PDB file of N, CA and C in Angstrom:
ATOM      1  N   UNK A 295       0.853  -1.174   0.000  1.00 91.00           N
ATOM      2  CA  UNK A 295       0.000   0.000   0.000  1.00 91.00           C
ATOM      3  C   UNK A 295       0.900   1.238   0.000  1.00 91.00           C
ATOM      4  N   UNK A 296       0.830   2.217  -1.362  1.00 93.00           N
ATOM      5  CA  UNK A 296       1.374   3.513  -0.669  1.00 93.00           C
ATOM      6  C   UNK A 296       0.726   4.544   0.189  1.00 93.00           C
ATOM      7  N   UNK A 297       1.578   5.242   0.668  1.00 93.00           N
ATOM      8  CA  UNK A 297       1.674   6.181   1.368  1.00 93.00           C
ATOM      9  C   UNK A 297      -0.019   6.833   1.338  1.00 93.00           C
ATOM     10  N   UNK A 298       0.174   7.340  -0.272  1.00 94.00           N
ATOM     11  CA  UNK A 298      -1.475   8.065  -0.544  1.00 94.00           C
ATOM     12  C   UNK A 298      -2.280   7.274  -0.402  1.00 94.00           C
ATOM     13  N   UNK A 299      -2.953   5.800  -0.492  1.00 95.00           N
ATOM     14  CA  UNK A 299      -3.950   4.795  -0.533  1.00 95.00           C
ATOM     15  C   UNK A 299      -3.578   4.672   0.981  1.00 95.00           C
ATOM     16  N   UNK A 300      -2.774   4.515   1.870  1.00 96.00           N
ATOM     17  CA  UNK A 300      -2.938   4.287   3.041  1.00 96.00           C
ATOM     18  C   UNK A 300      -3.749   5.630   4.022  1.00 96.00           C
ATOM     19  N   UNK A 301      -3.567   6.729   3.657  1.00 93.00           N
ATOM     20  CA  UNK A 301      -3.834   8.108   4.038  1.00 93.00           C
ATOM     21  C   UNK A 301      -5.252   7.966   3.245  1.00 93.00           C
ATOM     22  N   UNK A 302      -6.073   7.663   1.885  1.00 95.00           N
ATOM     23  CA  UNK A 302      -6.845   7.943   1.593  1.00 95.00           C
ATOM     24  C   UNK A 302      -7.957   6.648   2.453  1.00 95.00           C
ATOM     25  N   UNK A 303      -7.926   5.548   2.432  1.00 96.00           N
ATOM     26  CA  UNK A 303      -8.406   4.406   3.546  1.00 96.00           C
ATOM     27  C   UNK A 303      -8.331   5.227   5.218  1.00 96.00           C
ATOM     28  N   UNK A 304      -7.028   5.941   5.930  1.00 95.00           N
ATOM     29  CA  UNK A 304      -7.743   6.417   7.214  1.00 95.00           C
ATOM     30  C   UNK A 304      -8.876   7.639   6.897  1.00 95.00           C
ATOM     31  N   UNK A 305      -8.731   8.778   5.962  1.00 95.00           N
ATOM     32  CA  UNK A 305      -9.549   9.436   5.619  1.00 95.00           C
ATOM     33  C   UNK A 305     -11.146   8.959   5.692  1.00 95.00           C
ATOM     34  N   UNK A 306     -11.083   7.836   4.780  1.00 95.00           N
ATOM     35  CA  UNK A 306     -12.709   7.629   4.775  1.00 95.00           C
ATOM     36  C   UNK A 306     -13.189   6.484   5.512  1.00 95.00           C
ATOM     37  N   UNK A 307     -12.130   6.003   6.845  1.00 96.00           N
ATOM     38  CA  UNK A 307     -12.501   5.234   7.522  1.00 96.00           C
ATOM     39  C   UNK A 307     -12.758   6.534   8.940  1.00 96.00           C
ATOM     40  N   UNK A 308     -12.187   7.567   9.116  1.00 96.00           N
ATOM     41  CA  UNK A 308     -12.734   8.537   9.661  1.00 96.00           C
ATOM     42  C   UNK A 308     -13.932   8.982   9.583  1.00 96.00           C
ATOM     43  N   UNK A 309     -14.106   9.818   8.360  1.00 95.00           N
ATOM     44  CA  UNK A 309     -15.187  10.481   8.076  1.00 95.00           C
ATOM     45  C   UNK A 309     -16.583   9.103   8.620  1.00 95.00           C
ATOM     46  N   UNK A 310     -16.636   8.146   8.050  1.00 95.00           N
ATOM     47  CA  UNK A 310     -17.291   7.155   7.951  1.00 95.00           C
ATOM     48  C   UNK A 310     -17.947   6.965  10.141  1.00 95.00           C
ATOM     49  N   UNK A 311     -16.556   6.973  10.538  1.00 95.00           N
ATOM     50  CA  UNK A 311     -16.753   7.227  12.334  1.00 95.00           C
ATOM     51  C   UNK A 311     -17.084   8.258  12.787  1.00 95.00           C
ATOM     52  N   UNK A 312     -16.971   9.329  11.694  1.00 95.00           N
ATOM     53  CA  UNK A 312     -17.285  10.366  12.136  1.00 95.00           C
ATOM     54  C   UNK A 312     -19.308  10.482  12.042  1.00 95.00           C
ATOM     55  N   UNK A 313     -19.730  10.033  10.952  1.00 94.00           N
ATOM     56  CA  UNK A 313     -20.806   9.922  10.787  1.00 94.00           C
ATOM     57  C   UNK A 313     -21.329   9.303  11.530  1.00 94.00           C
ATOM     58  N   UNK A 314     -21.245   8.059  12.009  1.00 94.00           N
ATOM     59  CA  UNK A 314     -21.237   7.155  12.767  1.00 94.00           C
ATOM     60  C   UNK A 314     -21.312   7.688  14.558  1.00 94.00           C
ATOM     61  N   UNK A 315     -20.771   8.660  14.819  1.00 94.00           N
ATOM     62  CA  UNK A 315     -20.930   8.840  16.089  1.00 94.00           C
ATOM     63  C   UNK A 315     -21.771  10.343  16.119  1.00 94.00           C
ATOM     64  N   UNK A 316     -21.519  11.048  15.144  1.00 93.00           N
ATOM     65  CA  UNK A 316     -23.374  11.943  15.069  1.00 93.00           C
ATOM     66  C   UNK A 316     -24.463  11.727  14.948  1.00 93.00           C
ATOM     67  N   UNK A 317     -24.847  10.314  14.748  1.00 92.00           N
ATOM     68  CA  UNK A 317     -26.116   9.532  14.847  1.00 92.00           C
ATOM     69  C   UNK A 317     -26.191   9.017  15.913  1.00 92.00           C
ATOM     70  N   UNK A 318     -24.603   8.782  16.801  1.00 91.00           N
ATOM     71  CA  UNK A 318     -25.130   8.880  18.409  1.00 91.00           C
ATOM     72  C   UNK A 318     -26.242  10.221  19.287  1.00 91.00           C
ATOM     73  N   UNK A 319     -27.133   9.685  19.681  1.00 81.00           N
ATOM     74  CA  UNK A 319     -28.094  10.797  20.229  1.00 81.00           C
ATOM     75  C   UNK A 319     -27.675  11.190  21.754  1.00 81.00           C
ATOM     76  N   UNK A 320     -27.156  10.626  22.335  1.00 87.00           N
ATOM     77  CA  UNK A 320     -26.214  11.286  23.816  1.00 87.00           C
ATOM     78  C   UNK A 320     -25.713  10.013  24.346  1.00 87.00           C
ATOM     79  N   UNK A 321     -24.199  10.442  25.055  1.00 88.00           N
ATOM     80  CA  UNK A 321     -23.795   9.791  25.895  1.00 88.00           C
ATOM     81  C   UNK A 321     -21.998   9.939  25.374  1.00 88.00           C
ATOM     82  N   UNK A 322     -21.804  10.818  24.415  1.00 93.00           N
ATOM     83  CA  UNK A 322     -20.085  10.755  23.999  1.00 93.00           C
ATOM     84  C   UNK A 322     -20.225  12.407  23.153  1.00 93.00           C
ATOM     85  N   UNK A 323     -18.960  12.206  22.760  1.00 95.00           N
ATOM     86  CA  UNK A 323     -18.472  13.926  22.469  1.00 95.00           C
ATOM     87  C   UNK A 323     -17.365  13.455  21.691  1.00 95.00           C
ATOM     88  N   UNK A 324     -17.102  13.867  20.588  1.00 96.00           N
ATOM     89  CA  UNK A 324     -15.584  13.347  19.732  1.00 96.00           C
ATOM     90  C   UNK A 324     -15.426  14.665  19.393  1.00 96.00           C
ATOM     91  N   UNK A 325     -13.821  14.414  18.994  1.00 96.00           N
ATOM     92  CA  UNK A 325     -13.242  15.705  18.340  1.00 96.00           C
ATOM     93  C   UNK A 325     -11.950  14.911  17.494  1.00 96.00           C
ATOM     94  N   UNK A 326     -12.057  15.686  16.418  1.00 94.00           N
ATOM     95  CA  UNK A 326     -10.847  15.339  15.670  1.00 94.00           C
ATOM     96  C   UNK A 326      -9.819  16.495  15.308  1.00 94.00           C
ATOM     97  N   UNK A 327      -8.651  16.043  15.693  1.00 94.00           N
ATOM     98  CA  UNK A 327      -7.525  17.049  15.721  1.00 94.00           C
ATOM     99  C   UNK A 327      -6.527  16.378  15.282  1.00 94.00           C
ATOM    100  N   UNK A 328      -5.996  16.900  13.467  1.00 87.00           N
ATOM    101  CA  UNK A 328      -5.530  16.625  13.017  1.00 87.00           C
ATOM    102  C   UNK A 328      -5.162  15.028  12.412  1.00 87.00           C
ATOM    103  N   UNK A 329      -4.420  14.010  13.002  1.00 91.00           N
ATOM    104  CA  UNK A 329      -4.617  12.709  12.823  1.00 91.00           C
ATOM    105  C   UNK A 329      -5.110  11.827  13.885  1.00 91.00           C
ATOM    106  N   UNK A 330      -5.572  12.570  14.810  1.00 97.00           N
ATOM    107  CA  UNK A 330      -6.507  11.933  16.099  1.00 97.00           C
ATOM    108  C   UNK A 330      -7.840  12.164  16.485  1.00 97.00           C
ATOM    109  N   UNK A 331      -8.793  10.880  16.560  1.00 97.00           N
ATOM    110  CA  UNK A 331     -10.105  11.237  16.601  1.00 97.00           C
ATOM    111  C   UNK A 331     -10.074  10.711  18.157  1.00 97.00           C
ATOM    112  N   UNK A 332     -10.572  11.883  18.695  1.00 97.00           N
ATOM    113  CA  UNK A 332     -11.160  11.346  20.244  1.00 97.00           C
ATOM    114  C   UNK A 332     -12.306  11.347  20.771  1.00 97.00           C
ATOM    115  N   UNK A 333     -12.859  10.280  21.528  1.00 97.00           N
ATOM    116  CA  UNK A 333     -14.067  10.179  21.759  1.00 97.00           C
ATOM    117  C   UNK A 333     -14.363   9.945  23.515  1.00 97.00           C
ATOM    118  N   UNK A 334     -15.130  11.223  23.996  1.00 96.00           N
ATOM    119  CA  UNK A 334     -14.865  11.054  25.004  1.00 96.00           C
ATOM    120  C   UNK A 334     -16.204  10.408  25.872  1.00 96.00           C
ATOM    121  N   UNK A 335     -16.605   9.652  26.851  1.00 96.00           N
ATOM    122  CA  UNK A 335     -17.977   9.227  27.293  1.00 96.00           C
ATOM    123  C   UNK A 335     -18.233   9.900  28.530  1.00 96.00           C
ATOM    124  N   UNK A 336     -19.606  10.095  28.651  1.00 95.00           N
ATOM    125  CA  UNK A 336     -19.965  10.681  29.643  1.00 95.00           C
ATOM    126  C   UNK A 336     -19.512   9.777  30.739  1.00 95.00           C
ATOM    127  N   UNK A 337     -19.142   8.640  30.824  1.00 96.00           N
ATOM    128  CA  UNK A 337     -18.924   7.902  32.554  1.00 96.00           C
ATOM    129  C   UNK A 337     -17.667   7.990  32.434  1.00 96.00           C
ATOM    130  N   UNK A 338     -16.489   9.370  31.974  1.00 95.00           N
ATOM    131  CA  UNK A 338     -15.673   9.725  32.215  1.00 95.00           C
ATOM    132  C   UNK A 338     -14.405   8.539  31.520  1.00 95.00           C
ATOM    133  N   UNK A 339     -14.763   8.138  30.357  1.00 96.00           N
ATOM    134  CA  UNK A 339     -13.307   7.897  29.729  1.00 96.00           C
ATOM    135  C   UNK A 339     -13.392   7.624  28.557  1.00 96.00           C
ATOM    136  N   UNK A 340     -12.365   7.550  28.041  1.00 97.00           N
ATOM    137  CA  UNK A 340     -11.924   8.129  26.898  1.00 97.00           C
ATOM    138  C   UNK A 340     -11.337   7.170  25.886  1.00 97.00           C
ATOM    139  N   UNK A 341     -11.693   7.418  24.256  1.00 97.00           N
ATOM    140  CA  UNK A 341     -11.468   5.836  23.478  1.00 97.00           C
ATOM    141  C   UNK A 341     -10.257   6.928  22.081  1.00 97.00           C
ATOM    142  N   UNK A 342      -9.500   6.673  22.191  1.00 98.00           N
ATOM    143  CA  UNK A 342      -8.453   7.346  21.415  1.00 98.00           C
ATOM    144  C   UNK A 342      -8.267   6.775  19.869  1.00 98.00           C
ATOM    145  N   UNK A 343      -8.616   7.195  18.281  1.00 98.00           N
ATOM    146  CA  UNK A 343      -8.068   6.753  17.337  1.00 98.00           C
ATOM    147  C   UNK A 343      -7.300   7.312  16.862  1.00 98.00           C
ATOM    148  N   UNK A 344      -5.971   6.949  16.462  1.00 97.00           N
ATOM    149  CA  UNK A 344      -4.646   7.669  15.564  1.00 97.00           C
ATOM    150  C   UNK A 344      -4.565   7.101  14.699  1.00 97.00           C
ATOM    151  N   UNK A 345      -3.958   7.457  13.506  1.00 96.00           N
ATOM    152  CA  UNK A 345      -3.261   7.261  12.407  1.00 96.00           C
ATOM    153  C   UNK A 345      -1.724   6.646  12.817  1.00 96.00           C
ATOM    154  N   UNK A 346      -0.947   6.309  12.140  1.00 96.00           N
ATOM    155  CA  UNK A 346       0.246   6.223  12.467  1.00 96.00           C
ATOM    156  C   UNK A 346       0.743   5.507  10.810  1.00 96.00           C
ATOM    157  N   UNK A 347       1.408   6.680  10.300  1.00 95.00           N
ATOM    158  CA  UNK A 347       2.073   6.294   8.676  1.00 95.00           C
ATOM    159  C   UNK A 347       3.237   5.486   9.286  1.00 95.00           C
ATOM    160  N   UNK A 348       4.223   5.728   9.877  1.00 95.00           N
ATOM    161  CA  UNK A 348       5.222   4.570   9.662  1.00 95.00           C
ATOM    162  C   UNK A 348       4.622   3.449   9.605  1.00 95.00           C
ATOM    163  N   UNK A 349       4.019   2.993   9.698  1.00 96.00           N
ATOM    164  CA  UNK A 349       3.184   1.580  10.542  1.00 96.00           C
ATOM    165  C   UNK A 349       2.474   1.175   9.413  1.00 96.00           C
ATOM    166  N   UNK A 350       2.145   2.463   8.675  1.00 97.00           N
ATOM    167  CA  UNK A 350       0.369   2.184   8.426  1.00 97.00           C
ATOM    168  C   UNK A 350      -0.374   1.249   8.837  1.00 97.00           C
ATOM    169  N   UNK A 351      -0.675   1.844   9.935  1.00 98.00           N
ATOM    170  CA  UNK A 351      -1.475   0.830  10.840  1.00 98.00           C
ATOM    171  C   UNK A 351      -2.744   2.256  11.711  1.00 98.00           C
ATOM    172  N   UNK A 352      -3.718   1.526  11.970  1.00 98.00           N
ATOM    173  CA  UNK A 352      -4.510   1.981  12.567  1.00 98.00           C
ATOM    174  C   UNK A 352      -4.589   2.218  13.836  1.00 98.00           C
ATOM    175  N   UNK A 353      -4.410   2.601  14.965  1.00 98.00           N
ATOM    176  CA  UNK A 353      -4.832   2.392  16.340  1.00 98.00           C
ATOM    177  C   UNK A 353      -5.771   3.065  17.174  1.00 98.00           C
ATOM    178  N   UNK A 354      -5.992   2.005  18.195  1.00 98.00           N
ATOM    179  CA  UNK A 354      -7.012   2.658  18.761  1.00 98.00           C
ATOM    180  C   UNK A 354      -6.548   1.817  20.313  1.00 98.00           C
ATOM    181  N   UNK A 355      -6.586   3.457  21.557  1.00 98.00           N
ATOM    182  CA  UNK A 355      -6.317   3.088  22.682  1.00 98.00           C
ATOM    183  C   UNK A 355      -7.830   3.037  23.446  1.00 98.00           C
ATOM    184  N   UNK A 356      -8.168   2.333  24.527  1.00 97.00           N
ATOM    185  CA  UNK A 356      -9.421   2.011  24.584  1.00 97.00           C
ATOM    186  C   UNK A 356      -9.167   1.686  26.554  1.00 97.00           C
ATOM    187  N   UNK A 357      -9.910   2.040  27.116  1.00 96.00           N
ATOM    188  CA  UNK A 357      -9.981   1.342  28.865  1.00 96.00           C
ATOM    189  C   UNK A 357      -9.653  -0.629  28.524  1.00 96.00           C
ATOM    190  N   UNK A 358      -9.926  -0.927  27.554  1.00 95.00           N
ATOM    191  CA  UNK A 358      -9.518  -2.587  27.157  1.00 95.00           C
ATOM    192  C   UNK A 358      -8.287  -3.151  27.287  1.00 95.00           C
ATOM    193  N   UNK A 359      -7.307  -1.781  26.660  1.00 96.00           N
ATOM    194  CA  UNK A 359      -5.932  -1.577  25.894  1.00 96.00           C
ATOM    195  C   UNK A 359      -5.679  -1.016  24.868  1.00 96.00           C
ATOM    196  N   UNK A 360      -4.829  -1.113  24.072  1.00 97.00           N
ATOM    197  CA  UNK A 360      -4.340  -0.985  23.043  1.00 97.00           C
ATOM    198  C   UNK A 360      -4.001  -1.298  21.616  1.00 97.00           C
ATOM    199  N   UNK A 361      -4.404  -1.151  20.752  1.00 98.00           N
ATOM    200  CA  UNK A 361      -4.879  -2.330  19.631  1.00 98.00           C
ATOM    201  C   UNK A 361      -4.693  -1.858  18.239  1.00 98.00           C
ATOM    202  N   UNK A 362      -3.611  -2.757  17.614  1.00 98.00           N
ATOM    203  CA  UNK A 362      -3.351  -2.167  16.079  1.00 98.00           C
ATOM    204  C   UNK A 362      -3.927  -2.655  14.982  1.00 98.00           C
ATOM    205  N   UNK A 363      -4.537  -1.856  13.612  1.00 98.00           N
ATOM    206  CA  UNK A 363      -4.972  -2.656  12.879  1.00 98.00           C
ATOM    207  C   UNK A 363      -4.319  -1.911  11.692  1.00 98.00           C
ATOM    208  N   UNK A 364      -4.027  -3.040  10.878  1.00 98.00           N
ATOM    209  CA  UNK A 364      -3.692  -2.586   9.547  1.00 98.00           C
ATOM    210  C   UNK A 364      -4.476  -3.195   8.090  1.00 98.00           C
ATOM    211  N   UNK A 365      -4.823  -2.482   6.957  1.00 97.00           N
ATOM    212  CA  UNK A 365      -5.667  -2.291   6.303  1.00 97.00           C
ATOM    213  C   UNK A 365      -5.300  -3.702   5.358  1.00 97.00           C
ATOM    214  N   UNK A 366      -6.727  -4.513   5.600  1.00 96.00           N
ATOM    215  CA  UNK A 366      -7.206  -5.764   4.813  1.00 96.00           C
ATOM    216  C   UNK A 366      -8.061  -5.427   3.534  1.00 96.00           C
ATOM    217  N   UNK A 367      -7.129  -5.326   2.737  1.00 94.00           N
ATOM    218  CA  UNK A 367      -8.204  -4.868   1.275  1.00 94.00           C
ATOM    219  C   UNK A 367      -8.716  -6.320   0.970  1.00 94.00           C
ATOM    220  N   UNK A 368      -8.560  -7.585   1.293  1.00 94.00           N
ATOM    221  CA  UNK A 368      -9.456  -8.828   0.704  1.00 94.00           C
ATOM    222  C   UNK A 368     -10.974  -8.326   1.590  1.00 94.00           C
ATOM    223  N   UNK A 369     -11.023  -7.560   2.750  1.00 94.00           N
ATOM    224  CA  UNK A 369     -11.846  -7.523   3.906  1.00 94.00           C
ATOM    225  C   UNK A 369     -12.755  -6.482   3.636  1.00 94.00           C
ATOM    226  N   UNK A 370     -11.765  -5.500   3.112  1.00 93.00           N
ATOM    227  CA  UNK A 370     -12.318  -3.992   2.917  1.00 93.00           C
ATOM    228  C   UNK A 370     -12.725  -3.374   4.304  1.00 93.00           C
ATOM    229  N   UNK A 371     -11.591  -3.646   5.340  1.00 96.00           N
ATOM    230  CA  UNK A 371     -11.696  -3.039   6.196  1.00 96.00           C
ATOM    231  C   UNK A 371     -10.794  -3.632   6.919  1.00 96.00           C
ATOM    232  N   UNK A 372     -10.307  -2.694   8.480  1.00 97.00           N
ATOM    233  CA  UNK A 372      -9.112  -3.034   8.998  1.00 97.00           C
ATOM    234  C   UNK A 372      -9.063  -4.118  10.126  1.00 97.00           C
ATOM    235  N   UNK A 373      -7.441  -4.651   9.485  1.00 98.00           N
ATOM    236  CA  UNK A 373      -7.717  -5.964  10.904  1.00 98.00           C
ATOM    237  C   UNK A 373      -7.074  -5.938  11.696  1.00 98.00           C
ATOM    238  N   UNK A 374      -7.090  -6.383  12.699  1.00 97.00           N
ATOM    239  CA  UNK A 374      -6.415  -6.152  14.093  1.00 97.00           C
ATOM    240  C   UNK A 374      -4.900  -7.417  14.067  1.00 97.00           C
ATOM    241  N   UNK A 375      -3.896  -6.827  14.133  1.00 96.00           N
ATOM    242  CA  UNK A 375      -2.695  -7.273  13.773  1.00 96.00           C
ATOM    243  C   UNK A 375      -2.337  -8.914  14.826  1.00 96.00           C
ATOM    244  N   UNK A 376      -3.205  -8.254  16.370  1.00 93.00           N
ATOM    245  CA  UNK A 376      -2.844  -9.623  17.092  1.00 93.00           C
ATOM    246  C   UNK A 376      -3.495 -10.403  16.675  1.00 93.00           C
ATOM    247  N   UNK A 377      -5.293 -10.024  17.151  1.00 93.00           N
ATOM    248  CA  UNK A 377      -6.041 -11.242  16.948  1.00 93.00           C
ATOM    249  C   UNK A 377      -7.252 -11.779  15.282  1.00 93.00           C
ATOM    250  N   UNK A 378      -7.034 -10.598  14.625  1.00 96.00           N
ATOM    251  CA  UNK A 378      -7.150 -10.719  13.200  1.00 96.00           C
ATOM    252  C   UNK A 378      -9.067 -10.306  13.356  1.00 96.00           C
ATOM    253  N   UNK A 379      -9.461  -9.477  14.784  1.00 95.00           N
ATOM    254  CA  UNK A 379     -10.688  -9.064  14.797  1.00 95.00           C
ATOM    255  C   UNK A 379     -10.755  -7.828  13.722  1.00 95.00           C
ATOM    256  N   UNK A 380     -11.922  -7.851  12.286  1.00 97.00           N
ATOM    257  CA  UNK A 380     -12.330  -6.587  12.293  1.00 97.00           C
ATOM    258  C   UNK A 380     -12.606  -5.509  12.486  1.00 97.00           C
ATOM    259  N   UNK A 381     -11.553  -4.160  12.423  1.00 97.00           N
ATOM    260  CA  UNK A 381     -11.942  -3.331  13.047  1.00 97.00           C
ATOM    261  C   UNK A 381     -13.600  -2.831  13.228  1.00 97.00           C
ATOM    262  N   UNK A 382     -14.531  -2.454  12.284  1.00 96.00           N
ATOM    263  CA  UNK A 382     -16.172  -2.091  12.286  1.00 96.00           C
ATOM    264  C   UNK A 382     -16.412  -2.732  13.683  1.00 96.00           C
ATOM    265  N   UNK A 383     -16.557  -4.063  13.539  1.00 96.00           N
ATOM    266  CA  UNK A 383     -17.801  -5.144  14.664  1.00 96.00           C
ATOM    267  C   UNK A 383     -16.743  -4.376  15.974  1.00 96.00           C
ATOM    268  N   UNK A 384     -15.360  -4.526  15.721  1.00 96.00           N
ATOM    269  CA  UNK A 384     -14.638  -4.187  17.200  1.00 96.00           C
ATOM    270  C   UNK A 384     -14.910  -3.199  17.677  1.00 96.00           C
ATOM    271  N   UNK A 385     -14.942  -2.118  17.315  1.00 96.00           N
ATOM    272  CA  UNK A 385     -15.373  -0.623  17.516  1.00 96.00           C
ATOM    273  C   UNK A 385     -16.341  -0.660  17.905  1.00 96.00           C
ATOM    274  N   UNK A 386     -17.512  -1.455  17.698  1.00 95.00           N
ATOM    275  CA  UNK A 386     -19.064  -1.148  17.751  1.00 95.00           C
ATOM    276  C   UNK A 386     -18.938  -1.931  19.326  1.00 95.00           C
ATOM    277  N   UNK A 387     -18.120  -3.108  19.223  1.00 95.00           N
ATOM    278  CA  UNK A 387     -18.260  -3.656  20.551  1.00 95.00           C
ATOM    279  C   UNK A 387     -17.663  -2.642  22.137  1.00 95.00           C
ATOM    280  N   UNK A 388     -16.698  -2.164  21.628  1.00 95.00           N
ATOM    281  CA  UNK A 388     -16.121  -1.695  22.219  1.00 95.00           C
ATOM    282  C   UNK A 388     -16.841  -0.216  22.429  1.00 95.00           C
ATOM    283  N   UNK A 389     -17.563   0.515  21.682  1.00 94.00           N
ATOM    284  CA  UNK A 389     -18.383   1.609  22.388  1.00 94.00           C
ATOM    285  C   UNK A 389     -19.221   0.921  22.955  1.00 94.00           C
ATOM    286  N   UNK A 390     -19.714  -0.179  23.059  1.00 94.00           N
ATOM    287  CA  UNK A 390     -20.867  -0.874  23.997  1.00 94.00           C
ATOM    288  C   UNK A 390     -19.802  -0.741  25.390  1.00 94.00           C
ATOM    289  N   UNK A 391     -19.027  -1.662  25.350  1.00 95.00           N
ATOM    290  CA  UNK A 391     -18.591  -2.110  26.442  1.00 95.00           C
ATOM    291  C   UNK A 391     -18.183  -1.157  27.305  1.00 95.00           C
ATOM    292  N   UNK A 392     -17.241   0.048  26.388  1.00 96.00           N
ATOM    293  CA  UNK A 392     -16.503   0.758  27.453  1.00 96.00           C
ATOM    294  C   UNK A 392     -17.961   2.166  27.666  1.00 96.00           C
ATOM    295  N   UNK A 393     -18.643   2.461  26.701  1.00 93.00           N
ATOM    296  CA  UNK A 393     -19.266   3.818  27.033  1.00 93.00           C
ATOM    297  C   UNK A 393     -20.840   3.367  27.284  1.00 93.00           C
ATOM    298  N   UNK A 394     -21.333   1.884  27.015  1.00 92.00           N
ATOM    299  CA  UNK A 394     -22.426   1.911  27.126  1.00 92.00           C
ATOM    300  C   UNK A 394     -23.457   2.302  26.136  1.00 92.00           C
ATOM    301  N   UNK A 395     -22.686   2.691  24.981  1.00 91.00           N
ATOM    302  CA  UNK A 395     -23.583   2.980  23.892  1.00 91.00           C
ATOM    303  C   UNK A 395     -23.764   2.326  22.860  1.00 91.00           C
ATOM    304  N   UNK A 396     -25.158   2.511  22.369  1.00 87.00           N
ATOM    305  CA  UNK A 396     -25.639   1.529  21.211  1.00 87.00           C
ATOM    306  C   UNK A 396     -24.964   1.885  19.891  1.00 87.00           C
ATOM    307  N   UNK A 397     -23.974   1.346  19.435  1.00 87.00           N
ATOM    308  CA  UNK A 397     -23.051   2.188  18.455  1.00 87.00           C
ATOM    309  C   UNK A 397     -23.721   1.336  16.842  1.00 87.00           C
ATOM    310  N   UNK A 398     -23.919   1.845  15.808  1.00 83.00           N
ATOM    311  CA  UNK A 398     -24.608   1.009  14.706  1.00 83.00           C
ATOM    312  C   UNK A 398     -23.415   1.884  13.524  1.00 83.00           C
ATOM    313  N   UNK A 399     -22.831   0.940  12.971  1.00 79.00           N
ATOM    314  CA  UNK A 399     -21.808   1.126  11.952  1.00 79.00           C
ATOM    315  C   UNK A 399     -21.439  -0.039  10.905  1.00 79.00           C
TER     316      UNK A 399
END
């Protein structure tokens, strides 16, 4: 993957979360600043996504841990480098678990 196809995949895997958490109706607050989307929950914590080009890899820090995914084009979406979970279903699980919210993506 170059550089630009790796940058154009976090782009519209952003925007895509970004949509995705304005159809949340209450209970979180995100902000994106620059190559970090943060999402913060009202029961006080916080689910971190970065970019990271050396890597091109995805991450996301979470009250769970820490967790890298890098981009599965057979998948069309990103996989998690340890345990080969989809990023989408993981994310969705993981705003359940850690914020309590019904996340649909």
């Amino acid at each position: 993957m170059t550089e630009s196809e790796f940058n154009d995949q976090i782009e519209l895997t952003f925007e895509a979360l970004e949509q995705a958490l304005d159809a949340v109706d209450e209970g979180l607050d995100y902000e994106l600043a620059g190559s970090v989307l943060t999402v913060d929950f009202d029961n006080d914590t916080t689910m971190v996504f970065s970019r990271q080009p050396p890597t091109q890899q995805l991450w996301l820090a979470a009250r769970s841990g820490g967790f890298h995914f890098a981009w599965d084009e057979s998948a069309g979406d990103w996989r998690g480098t340890r345990d080969g979970a989809l990023f989408r279903p993981f994310v969705v699980e993981q705003m359940n678990s850690q914020g309590g919210i019904d996340f649909a993506w």
